[in-house]
Amino acid sequence: LRHQTLKIRVAAQKQDPGRYLMGNLITMPRGMENRTARNLQKITLDYVFPLFYPDWNIWRAAYFKRFRGAFFYDHAWGQGVYMPDEEDGPVDRNFRSIGLELTTDVHLAQFLFPVNVGGRMIYLPGTGNARAEFIFSIDLNQLY
């Protein structure tokens, strides 16, 4: 199980709006549009594993450090969720998503910090829809 990770994140928020309802501090499950809610609880499970460490150096343009995969499951419970298609006001609803991510850590043009680039496939069990997303991030906390 070397270099494998199981991440479990749990979050909750509660708003008691007088006149104004603020945006969520918690993100919705991956692949879903953000919806404002009075109460929102969320659990996220990620299993991240290395695929291979190629140490590919393409001239000075790019250095590919590692490729990795991840399986994830996101589940959120919302009470008083404002949905644009609901005319009766806020509703109580569960939101779920499951999926797979394939990413690589690469140093571009000898840039000091690694760039994480890849793709994500998401399935939304509640609607039966699937979608793909592009992943791009720069880790400013990590050096070689």
Tab-separated table of C-alpha atoms in Angstrom:
chain	number	residue	atom	x	y	z
A	1	LEU	CA	0.000	0.000	0.000
A	2	ARG	CA	2.977	2.264	-0.481
A	3	HIS	CA	2.123	5.696	-1.922
A	4	GLN	CA	-1.608	4.975	-1.780
A	5	THR	CA	-3.986	7.269	0.030
A	6	LEU	CA	-7.479	7.023	1.445
A	7	LYS	CA	-8.876	10.494	2.097
A	8	ILE	CA	-12.064	10.982	4.085
A	9	ARG	CA	-13.466	14.493	4.409
A	10	VAL	CA	-16.546	15.434	6.383
A	11	ALA	CA	-18.052	18.914	6.419
A	12	ALA	CA	-21.222	20.604	7.634
A	13	GLN	CA	-22.683	24.087	7.533
A	14	LYS	CA	-25.825	25.710	8.846
A	15	GLN	CA	-27.197	29.106	7.946
A	16	ASP	CA	-29.969	30.920	9.741
A	17	PRO	CA	-30.734	33.662	7.258
A	18	GLY	CA	-32.541	36.746	8.408
A	19	ARG	CA	-32.817	38.692	5.197
A	20	TYR	CA	-29.901	37.282	3.210
A	21	LEU	CA	-28.701	33.801	2.418
A	22	MET	CA	-24.964	33.503	1.770
A	23	GLY	CA	-23.280	31.111	-0.644
A	24	ASN	CA	-22.124	27.717	0.584
A	25	LEU	CA	-18.731	27.308	2.213
A	26	ILE	CA	-18.915	23.619	1.282
A	27	THR	CA	-18.687	22.657	-2.368
A	28	MET	CA	-21.315	20.437	-3.912
A	29	PRO	CA	-20.286	16.935	-5.018
A	30	ARG	CA	-17.995	16.881	-8.030
A	31	GLY	CA	-19.797	17.339	-11.321
A	32	MET	CA	-22.713	19.310	-9.892
A	33	GLU	CA	-23.576	22.967	-10.082
A	34	ASN	CA	-23.329	24.884	-6.840
A	35	ARG	CA	-26.663	25.329	-5.061
A	36	THR	CA	-27.206	27.534	-2.034
A	37	ALA	CA	-28.570	25.674	0.999
A	38	ARG	CA	-29.619	26.543	4.535
A	39	ASN	CA	-28.094	23.318	5.884
A	40	LEU	CA	-25.575	21.168	4.075
A	41	GLN	CA	-23.588	18.122	5.181
A	42	LYS	CA	-21.061	16.373	2.966
A	43	ILE	CA	-18.775	13.352	3.047
A	44	THR	CA	-16.106	12.701	0.447
A	45	LEU	CA	-14.121	9.495	0.019
A	46	ASP	CA	-11.044	9.439	-2.242
A	47	TYR	CA	-8.769	6.482	-2.928
A	48	VAL	CA	-5.617	7.705	-4.709
A	49	PHE	CA	-3.011	5.308	-6.100
A	50	PRO	CA	0.134	5.624	-8.224
A	51	LEU	CA	0.058	4.235	-11.746
A	52	PHE	CA	3.744	4.659	-12.601
A	53	TYR	CA	6.740	6.936	-12.130
A	54	PRO	CA	8.199	7.429	-15.603
A	55	ASP	CA	10.673	10.270	-14.922
A	56	TRP	CA	10.245	11.414	-18.513
A	57	ASN	CA	12.223	14.480	-19.439
A	58	ILE	CA	11.156	16.050	-22.726
A	59	TRP	CA	14.019	18.408	-23.446
A	60	ARG	CA	13.464	21.472	-21.212
A	61	ALA	CA	9.772	21.704	-22.000
A	62	ALA	CA	8.407	19.178	-19.506
A	63	TYR	CA	9.448	16.721	-16.827
A	64	PHE	CA	6.766	14.110	-16.045
A	65	LYS	CA	7.209	12.992	-12.469
A	66	ARG	CA	4.305	10.597	-11.863
A	67	PHE	CA	0.951	9.401	-13.152
A	68	ARG	CA	-1.797	8.515	-10.698
A	69	GLY	CA	-5.390	7.434	-10.579
A	70	ALA	CA	-8.178	7.994	-8.082
A	71	PHE	CA	-11.650	6.699	-7.356
A	72	PHE	CA	-14.026	8.994	-5.491
A	73	TYR	CA	-17.486	9.099	-3.954
A	74	ASP	CA	-19.165	12.338	-2.849
A	75	HIS	CA	-22.440	12.492	-0.923
A	76	ALA	CA	-24.137	15.656	0.294
A	77	TRP	CA	-27.376	16.094	2.228
A	78	GLY	CA	-29.061	19.454	1.853
A	79	GLN	CA	-31.992	20.952	3.700
A	80	GLY	CA	-33.524	24.123	2.325
A	81	VAL	CA	-31.686	23.895	-0.988
A	82	TYR	CA	-32.611	26.558	-3.523
A	83	MET	CA	-33.045	24.856	-6.897
A	84	PRO	CA	-33.731	27.021	-9.954
A	85	ASP	CA	-36.321	24.585	-11.373
A	86	GLU	CA	-38.355	24.313	-8.152
A	87	GLU	CA	-41.201	26.820	-7.941
A	88	ASP	CA	-42.347	25.846	-4.430
A	89	GLY	CA	-39.236	27.239	-2.739
A	90	PRO	CA	-36.327	25.457	-1.082
A	91	VAL	CA	-36.290	21.642	-1.043
A	92	ASP	CA	-34.545	18.878	0.888
A	93	ARG	CA	-32.374	16.752	-1.383
A	94	ASN	CA	-29.456	14.318	-1.518
A	95	PHE	CA	-26.652	14.818	-4.044
A	96	ARG	CA	-24.218	12.056	-5.034
A	97	SER	CA	-21.410	11.574	-7.502
A	98	ILE	CA	-18.899	8.817	-8.169
A	99	GLY	CA	-16.008	8.735	-10.559
A	100	LEU	CA	-12.446	8.214	-11.646
A	101	GLU	CA	-9.557	10.659	-12.058
A	102	LEU	CA	-6.372	10.184	-14.089
A	103	THR	CA	-3.707	12.844	-13.540
A	104	THR	CA	-0.022	13.500	-13.964
A	105	ASP	CA	2.401	15.684	-12.032
A	106	VAL	CA	4.578	17.588	-14.469
A	107	HIS	CA	7.076	20.421	-14.248
A	108	LEU	CA	6.582	22.657	-17.292
A	109	ALA	CA	9.436	24.744	-18.733
A	110	GLN	CA	11.562	24.048	-15.634
A	111	PHE	CA	8.943	25.784	-13.468
A	112	LEU	CA	9.727	25.191	-9.786
A	113	PHE	CA	6.269	24.023	-8.712
A	114	PRO	CA	4.581	20.918	-10.127
A	115	VAL	CA	1.464	21.231	-12.253
A	116	ASN	CA	-1.223	18.583	-11.850
A	117	VAL	CA	-3.021	17.966	-15.153
A	118	GLY	CA	-5.548	15.323	-16.088
A	119	GLY	CA	-9.150	14.361	-16.497
A	120	ARG	CA	-12.089	13.258	-14.421
A	121	MET	CA	-15.044	11.042	-15.377
A	122	ILE	CA	-18.113	11.582	-13.216
A	123	TYR	CA	-21.349	9.630	-12.914
A	124	LEU	CA	-24.325	11.237	-11.153
A	125	PRO	CA	-26.525	8.392	-9.816
A	126	GLY	CA	-29.429	10.725	-8.997
A	127	THR	CA	-29.880	11.822	-12.612
A	128	GLY	CA	-28.146	9.002	-14.484
A	129	ASN	CA	-25.931	11.547	-16.282
A	130	ALA	CA	-22.209	11.219	-16.892
A	131	ARG	CA	-19.733	13.955	-17.689
A	132	ALA	CA	-16.038	14.637	-18.070
A	133	GLU	CA	-13.978	17.452	-16.554
A	134	PHE	CA	-10.478	18.782	-17.106
A	135	ILE	CA	-8.221	19.025	-14.023
A	136	PHE	CA	-5.510	21.671	-13.686
A	137	SER	CA	-3.825	22.801	-10.468
A	138	ILE	CA	-0.492	24.126	-9.270
A	139	ASP	CA	0.804	22.994	-5.871
A	140	LEU	CA	2.588	25.980	-4.344
A	141	ASN	CA	3.447	24.021	-1.184
A	142	GLN	CA	5.460	21.277	-2.816
A	143	LEU	CA	8.995	21.388	-4.104
A	144	TYR	CA	10.625	18.603	-6.095
